[in-house]
Short mmCIF file of C-alpha atoms in Angstrom, two decimals:
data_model
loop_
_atom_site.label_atom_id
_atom_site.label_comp_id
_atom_site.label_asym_id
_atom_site.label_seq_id
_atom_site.Cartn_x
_atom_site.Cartn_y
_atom_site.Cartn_z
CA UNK S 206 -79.40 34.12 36.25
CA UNK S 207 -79.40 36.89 33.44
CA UNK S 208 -76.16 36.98 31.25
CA UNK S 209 -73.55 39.62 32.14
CA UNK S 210 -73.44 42.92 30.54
CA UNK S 211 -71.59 42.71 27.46
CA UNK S 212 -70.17 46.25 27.89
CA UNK S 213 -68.49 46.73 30.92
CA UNK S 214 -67.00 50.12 32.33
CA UNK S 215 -63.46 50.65 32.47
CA UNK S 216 -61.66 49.13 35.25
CA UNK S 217 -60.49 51.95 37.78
CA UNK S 218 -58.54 51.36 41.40
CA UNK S 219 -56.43 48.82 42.44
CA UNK S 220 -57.90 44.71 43.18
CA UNK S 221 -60.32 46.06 40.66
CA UNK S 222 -61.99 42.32 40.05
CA UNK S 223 -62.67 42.18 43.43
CA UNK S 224 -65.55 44.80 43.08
CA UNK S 225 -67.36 41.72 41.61
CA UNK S 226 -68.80 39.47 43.73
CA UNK S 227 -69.23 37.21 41.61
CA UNK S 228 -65.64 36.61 41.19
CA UNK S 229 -65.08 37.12 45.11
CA UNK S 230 -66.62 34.21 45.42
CA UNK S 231 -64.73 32.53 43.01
CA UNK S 232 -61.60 33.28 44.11
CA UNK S 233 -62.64 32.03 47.79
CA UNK S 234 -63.91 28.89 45.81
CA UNK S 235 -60.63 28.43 43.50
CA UNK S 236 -57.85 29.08 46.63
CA UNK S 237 -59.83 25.94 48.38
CA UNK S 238 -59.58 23.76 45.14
CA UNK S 239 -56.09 24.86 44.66
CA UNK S 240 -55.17 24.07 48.41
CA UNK S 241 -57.23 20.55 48.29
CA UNK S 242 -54.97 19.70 45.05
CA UNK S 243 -51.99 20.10 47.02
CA UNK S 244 -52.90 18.39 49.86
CA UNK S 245 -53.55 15.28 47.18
CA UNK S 246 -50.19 15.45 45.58
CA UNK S 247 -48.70 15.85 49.70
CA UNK S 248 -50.47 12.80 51.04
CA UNK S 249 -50.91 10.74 48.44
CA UNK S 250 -46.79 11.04 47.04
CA UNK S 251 -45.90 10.11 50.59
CA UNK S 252 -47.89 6.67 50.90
CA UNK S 253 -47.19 5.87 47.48
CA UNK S 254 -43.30 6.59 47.82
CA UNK S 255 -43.55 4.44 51.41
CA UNK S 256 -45.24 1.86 49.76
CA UNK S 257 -43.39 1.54 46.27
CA UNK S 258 -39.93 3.77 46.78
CA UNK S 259 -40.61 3.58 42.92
CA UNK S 260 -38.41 6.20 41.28
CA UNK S 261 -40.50 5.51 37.98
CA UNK S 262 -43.68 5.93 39.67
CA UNK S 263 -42.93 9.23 40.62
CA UNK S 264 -41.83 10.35 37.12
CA UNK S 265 -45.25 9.12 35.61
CA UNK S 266 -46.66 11.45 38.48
CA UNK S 267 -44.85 14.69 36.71
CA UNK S 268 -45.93 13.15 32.69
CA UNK S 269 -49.43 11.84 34.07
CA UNK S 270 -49.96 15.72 35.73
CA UNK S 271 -48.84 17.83 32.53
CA UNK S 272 -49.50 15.51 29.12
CA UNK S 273 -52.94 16.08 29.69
CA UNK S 274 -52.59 19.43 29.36
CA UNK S 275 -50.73 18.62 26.06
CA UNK S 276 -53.11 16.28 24.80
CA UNK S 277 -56.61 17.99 25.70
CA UNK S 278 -56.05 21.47 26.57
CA UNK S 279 -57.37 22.62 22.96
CA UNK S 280 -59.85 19.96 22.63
CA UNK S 281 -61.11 20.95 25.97
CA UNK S 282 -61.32 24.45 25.25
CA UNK S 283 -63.31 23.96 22.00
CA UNK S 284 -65.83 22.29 24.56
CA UNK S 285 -65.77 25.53 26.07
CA UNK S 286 -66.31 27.29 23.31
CA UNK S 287 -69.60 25.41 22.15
CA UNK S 288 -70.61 24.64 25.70
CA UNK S 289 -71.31 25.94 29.52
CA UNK S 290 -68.00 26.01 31.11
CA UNK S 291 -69.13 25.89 34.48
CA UNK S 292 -70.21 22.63 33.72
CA UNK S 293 -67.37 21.39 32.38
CA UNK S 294 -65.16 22.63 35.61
CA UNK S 295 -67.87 21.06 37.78
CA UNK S 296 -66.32 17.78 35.82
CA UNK S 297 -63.08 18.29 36.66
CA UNK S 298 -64.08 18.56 40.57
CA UNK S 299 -65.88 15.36 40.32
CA UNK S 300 -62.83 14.17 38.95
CA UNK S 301 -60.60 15.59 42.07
CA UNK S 302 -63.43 13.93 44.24
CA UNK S 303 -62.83 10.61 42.61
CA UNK S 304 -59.09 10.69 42.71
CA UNK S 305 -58.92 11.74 46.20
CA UNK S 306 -61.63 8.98 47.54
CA UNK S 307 -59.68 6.50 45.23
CA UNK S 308 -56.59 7.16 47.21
CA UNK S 309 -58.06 6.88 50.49
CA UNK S 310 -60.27 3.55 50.03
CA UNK S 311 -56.70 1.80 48.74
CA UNK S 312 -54.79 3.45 51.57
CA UNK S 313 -57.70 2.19 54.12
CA UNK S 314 -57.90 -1.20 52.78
CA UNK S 315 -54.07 -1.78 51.95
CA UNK S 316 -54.95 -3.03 48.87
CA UNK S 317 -53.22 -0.54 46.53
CA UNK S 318 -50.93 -1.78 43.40
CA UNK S 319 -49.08 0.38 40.76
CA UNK S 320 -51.87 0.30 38.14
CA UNK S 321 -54.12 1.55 40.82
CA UNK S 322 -51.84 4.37 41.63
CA UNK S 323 -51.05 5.32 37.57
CA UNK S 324 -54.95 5.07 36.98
CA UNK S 325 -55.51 7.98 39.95
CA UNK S 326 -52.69 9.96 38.61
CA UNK S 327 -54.39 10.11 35.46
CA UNK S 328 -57.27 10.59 36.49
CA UNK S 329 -56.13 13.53 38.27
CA UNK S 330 -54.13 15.16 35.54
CA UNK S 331 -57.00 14.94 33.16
CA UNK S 332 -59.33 16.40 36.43
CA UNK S 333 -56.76 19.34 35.88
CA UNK S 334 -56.96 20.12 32.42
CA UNK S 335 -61.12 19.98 32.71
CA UNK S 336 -60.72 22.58 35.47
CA UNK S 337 -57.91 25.29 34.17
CA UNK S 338 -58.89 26.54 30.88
CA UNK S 339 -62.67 26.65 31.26
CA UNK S 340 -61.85 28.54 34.28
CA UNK S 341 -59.77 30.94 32.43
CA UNK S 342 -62.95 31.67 30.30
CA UNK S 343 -65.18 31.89 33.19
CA UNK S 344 -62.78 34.84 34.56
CA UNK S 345 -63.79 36.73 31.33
CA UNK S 346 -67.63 36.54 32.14
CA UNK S 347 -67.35 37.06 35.38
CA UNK S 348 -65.28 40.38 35.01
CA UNK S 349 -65.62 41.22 31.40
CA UNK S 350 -62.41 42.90 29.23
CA UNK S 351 -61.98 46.15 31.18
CA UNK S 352 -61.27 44.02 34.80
CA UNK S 353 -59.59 41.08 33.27
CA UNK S 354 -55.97 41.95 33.69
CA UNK S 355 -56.37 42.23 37.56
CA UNK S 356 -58.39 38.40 37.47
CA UNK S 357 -56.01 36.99 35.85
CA UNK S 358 -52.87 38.60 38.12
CA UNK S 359 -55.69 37.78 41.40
CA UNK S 360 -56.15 33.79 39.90
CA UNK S 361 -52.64 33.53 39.79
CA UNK S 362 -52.06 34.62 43.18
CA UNK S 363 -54.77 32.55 44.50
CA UNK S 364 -52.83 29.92 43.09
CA UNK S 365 -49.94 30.27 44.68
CA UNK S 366 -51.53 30.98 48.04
CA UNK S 367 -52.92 27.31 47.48
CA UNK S 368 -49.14 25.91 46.90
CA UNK S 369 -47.80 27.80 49.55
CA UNK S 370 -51.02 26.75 52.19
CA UNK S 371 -51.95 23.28 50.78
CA UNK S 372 -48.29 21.19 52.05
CA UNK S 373 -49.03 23.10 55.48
CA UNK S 374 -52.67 21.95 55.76
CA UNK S 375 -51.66 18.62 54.40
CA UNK S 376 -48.69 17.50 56.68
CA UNK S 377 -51.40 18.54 59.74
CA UNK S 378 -54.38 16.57 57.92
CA UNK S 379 -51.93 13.67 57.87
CA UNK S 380 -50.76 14.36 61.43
CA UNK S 381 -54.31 14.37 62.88
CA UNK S 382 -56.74 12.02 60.55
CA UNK S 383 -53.76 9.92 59.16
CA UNK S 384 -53.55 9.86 55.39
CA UNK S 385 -56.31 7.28 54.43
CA UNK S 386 -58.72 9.53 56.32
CA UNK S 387 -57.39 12.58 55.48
CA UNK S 388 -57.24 12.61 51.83
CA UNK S 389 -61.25 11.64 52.06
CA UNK S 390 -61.52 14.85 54.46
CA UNK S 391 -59.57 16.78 51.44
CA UNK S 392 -62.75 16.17 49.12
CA UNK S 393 -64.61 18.63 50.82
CA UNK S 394 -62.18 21.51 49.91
CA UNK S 395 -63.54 20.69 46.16
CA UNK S 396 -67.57 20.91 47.21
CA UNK S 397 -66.95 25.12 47.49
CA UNK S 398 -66.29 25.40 43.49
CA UNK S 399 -68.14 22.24 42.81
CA UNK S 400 -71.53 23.57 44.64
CA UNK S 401 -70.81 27.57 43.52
CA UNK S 402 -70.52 26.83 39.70
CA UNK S 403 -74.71 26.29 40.06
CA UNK S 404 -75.32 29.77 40.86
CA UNK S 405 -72.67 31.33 38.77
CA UNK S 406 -73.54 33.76 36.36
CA UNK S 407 -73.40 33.00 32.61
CA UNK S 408 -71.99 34.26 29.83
CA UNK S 409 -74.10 35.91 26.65
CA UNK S 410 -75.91 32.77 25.19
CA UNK S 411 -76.49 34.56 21.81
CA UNK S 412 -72.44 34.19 21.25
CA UNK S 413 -72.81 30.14 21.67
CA UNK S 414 -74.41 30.51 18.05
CA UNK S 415 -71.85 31.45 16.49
CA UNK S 416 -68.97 29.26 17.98
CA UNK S 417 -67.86 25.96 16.20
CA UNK S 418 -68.36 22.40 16.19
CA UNK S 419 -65.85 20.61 18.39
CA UNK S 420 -63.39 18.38 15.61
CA UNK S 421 -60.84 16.91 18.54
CA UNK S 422 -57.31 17.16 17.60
CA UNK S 423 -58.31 18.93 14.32
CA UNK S 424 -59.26 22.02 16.40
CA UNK S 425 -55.06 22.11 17.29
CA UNK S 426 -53.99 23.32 13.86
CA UNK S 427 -57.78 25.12 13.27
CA UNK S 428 -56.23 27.42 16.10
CA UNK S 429 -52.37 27.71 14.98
CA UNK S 430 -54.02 29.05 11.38
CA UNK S 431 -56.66 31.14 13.21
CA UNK S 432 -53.64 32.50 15.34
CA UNK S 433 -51.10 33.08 12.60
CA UNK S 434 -52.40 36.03 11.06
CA UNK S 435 -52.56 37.73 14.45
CA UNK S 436 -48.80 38.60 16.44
CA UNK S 437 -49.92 39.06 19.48
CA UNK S 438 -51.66 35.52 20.19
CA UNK S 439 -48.85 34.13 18.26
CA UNK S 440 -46.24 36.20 20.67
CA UNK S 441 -47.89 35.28 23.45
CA UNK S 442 -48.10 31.60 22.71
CA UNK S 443 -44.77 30.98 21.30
CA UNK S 444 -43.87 32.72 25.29
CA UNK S 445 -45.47 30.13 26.87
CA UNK S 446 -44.26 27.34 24.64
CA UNK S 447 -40.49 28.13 25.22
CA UNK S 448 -40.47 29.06 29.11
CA UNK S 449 -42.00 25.84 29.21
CA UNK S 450 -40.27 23.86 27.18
CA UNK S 451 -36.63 24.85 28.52
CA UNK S 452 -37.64 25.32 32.27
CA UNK S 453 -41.14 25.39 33.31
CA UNK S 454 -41.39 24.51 36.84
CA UNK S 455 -38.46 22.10 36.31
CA UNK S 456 -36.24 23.24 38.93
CA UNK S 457 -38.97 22.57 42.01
CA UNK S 458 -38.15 18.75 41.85
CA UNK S 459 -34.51 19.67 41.68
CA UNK S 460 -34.79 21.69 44.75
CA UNK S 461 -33.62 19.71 47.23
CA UNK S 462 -30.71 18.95 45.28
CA UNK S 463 -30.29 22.52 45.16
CA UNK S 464 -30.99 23.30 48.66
CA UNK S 465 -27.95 20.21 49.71
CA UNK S 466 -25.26 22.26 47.33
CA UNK S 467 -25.56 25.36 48.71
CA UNK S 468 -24.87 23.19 52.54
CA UNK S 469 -26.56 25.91 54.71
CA UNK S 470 -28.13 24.21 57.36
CA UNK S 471 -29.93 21.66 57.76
CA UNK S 472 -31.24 20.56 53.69
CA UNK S 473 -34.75 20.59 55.00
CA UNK S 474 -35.20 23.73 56.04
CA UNK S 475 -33.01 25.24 53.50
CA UNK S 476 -35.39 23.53 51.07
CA UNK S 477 -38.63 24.75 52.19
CA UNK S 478 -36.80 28.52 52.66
CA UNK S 479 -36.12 28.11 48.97
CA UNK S 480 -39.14 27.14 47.66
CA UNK S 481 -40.79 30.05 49.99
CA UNK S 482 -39.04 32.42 48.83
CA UNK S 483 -39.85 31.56 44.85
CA UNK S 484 -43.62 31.64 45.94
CA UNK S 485 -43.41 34.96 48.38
CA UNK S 486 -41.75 36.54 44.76
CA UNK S 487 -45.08 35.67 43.06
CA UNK S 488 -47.37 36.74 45.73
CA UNK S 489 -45.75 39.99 45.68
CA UNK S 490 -45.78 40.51 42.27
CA UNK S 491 -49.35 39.78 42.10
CA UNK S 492 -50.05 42.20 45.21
CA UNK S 493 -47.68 44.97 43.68
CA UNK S 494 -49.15 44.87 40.03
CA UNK S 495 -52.40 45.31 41.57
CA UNK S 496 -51.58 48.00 44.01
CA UNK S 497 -49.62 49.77 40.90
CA UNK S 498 -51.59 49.15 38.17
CA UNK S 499 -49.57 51.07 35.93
CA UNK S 500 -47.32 47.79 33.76
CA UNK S 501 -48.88 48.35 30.37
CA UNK S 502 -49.65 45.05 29.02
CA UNK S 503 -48.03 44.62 25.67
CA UNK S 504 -46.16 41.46 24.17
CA UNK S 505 -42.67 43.15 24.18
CA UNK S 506 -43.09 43.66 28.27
CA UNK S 507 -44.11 40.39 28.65
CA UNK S 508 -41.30 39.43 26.68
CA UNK S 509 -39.11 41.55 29.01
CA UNK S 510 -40.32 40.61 32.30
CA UNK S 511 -39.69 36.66 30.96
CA UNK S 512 -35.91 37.35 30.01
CA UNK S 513 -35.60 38.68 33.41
CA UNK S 514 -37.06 35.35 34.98
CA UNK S 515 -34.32 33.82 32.67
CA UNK S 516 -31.38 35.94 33.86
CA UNK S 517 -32.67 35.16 37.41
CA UNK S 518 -32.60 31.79 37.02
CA UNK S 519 -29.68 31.69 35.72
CA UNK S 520 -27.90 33.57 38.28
CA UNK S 521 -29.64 31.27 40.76
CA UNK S 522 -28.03 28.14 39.15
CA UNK S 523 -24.43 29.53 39.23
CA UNK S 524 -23.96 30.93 42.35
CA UNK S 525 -23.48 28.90 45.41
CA UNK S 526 -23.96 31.65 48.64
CA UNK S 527 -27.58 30.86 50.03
CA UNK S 528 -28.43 34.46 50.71
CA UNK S 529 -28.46 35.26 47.55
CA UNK S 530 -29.59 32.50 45.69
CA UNK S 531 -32.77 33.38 48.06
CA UNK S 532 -33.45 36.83 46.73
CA UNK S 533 -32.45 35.21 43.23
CA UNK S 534 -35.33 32.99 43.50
CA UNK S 535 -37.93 35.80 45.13
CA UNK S 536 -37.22 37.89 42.22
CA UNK S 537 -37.63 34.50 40.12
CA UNK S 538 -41.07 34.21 41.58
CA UNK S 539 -41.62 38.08 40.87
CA UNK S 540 -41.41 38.23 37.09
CA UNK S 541 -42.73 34.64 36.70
CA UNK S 542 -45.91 35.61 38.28
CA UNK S 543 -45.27 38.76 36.09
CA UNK S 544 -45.13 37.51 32.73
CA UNK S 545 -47.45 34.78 33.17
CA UNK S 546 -50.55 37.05 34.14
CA UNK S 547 -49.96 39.59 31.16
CA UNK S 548 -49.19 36.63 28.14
CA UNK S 549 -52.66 34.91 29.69
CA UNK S 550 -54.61 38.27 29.56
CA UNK S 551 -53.26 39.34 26.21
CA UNK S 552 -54.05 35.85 24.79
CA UNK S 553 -57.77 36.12 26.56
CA UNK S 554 -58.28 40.30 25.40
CA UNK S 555 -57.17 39.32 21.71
CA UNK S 556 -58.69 35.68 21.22
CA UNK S 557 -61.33 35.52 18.49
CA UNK S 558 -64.59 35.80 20.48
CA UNK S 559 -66.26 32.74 18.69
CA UNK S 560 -62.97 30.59 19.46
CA UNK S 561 -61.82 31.99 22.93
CA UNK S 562 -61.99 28.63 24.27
CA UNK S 563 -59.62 26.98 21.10
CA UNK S 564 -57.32 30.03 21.53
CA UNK S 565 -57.11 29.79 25.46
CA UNK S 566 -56.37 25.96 25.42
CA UNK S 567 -54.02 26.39 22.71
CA UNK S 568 -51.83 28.46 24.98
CA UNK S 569 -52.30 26.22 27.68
CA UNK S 570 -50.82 23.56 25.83
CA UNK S 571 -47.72 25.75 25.18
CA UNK S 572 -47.38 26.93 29.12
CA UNK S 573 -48.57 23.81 30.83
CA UNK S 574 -48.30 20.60 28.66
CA UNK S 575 -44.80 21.38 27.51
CA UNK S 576 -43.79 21.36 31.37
CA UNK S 577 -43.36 17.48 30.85
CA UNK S 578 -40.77 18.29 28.61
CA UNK S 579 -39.12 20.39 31.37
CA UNK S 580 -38.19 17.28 33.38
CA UNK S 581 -35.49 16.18 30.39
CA UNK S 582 -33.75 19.64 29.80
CA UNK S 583 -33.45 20.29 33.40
CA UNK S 584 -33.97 16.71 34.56
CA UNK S 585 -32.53 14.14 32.81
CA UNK S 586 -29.92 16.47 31.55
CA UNK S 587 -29.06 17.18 35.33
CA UNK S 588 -28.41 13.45 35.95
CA UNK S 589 -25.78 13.90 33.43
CA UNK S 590 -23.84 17.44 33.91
CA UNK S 591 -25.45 18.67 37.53
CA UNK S 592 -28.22 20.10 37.97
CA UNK S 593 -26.52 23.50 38.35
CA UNK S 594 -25.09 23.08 34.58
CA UNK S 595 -28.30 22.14 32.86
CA UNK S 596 -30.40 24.64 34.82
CA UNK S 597 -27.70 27.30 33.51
CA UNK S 598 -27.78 25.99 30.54
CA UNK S 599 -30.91 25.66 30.27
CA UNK S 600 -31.72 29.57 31.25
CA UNK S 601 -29.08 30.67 28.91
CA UNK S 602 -30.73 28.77 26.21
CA UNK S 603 -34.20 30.29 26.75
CA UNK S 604 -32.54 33.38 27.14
CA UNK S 605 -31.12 33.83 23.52
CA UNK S 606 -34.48 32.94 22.50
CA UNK S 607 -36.21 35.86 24.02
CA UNK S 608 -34.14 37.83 22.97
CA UNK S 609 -35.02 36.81 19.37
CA UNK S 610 -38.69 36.73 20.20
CA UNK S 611 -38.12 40.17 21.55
CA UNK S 612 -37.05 41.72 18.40
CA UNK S 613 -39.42 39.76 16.09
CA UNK S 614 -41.83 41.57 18.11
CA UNK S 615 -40.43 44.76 17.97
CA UNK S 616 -40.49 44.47 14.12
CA UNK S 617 -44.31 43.38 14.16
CA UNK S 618 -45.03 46.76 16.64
CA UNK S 619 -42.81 49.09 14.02
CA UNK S 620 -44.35 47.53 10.57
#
């Protein structure tokens, strides 16, 4: 197919990627992908836990899913840069494919040991970081600059719809096929991306010239000097970092813990309402920013819209009346969703064109490989004080450090 136009028109209306049907298509194709990853972790934690009841096994699952992210994320995105990224992605699918037909020939044949089950998780973690930041890049040649914003706010959604969707779809997979059958059947929800990356259209080969050899971990501080001279990326980046870092996703695995505390019900239920209600905040925010379309994006709002996350979380961990630790955690969802979107499309509208990929990965590393470093401040640190305390403590924390990154770039915007 012939490159996209390098010039695009400005965006105008709300969903405004969705004009593209290029990207239509990929969102169909990345909902399913998100949905059939999922349905892996659902099936496949729930014969492993049955088979081993291995507490350790299921903290390698959290490191093994985000220290990829840390490890490759730049590396991966230099590969990017210097080649197709639809190819690359196709990788990661294969990946998924592998992982998921790995899990169902052990489950079939009973055979499975712990290495076998660490060697999948792995496998899928690394599947992961093959998949999310070429993606990211592919969003920008699909829509160009002008409908970015809205592609990145629509990926995140679909993402969501995929978390919210894929433990539904799996507990009835598992109900009907059983879970050595059904986790094969989940391969098939890859094949959409997997088969639709052939036809995709391509980004401007003349710009491959230009982009740079791949140098592996060397790229990491190539990209922190490219960066430093530019306060938006390094904004941006330093956001991602520190949400990360000091909460991340963190609190999910607490949840239960959370829902039991607040003794409403049966802990179940409560469990699932709260983790609902964190992802309905998102979706909204995603529908609302679209419908709107009027949030400048700038690094002080997402800044803003982060310290709010903070002061929701924090108001979530202290108070103990379910009702409103519900709406604490929808508007949670709300600005997380929020902040996320606009840091990712400021990092993809300022990034270097010749080092997108570098620049792209190097903020995934920030947002999604220091989530395994989430687990000990609101983890480990929970086994200690309560997970109430070092969620608190944790948002208050991260708090005083917006609130420094805040003004720093206030300053930068005034000088």
């Amino acid at each position: 197919m012939n490159p996209l136009p390098q010039n695009p028109v400005a965006a105008s209306g709300s969903f405004a990627a969705m004009k593209s049907v290029p990207y239509r298509l990929q969102f169909i194709a990345y909902v399913l992908a998100m949905m059939a990853d999922n349905i892996e972790h659902v099936i496949s934690y729930w014969v492993v836990f049955q088979k081993f009841h291995s507490p350790t096994l299921g903290g390698f699952a959290v490191l093994s899913h985000w220290l990829p992210f840390l490890l490759f994320s730049v590396v991966v995105g230099g590969l990017a840069d210097r080649f197709d990224p639809r190819r690359i992605i196709q990788c990661g699918m294969l990946l998924f494919i592998v992982a998921s037909s790995g899990w169902g020939y052990f489950f079939i044949t009973d055979t499975i040991q712990m290495w076998h089950a660490m060697l999948l998780l792995v496998i899928h973690g690394c599947a992961g970081v093959l998949w999310q930041t070429p993606n990211q890049l592919l969003l920008y040649d699909l829509v160009g600059p002008a409908n970015l914003p809205s592609a990145v706010r629509l990926n995140a959604m679909a993402r969501y719809l995929g978390i919210l969707v894929g433990p539904a779809v799996g507990g009835v997979i598992m109900l009907t096929l059983g879970p050595s059958h059904g986790i094969i059947f989940n391969t098939l929800f890859y094949l959409p991306m997997l088969l639709w990356l052939f036809w995709a259209p391509v980004r401007d080969g003349s710009v491959a010239v230009r982009r740079y050899a791949v140098r592996g971990f060397a790229d990491i501080l190539l990209t922190m000097r490219a960066i430093g001279t530019q306060p938006v990326l390094t904004a941006m980046t330093w956001l991602a970092g520190l949400t990360s870092f000091m909460i991340g996703n963190a609190y999910h695995a607490q949840m239960p813990g959370f829902a039991g505390d607040l003794g409403h019900g049966d802990p179940g239920v409560s469990y699932s309402v709260l983790l609902a209600a964190d992802a309905g905040g998102a979706l909204l925010a995603g529908i609302a920013l679209e419908s709107w379309g009027r949030l400048k994006g700038t690094p002080r709002t997402a800044i803003l819209l982060a310290t709010f996350w903070s002061v929701a979380l924090l108001g979530f961990a202290a108070i103990r009346i379910y009702p409103v630790a519900i709406a604490l955690l929808f508007f949670a969802g709300f600005f997380e969703l929020s902040f996320n979107t606009m840091a990712q499309a400021l990092v993809q509208l300022n990034a270097p064109a010749d080092m997108r990929g570098r620049v792209v990965g190097l903020y995934n590393m920030a947002g999604l490989g220091m989530r395994a470093f989430s687990g000990i401040t609101v983890g480990v640190f929970g086994a200690a004080i309560g997970i109430h305390w070092s969620l608190g403590l944790s948002a208050a924390a991260l708090l005083g450090l917006l609130c420094l990154l805040y003004q720093r770039a206030a300053r930068t915007a005034v000088g």
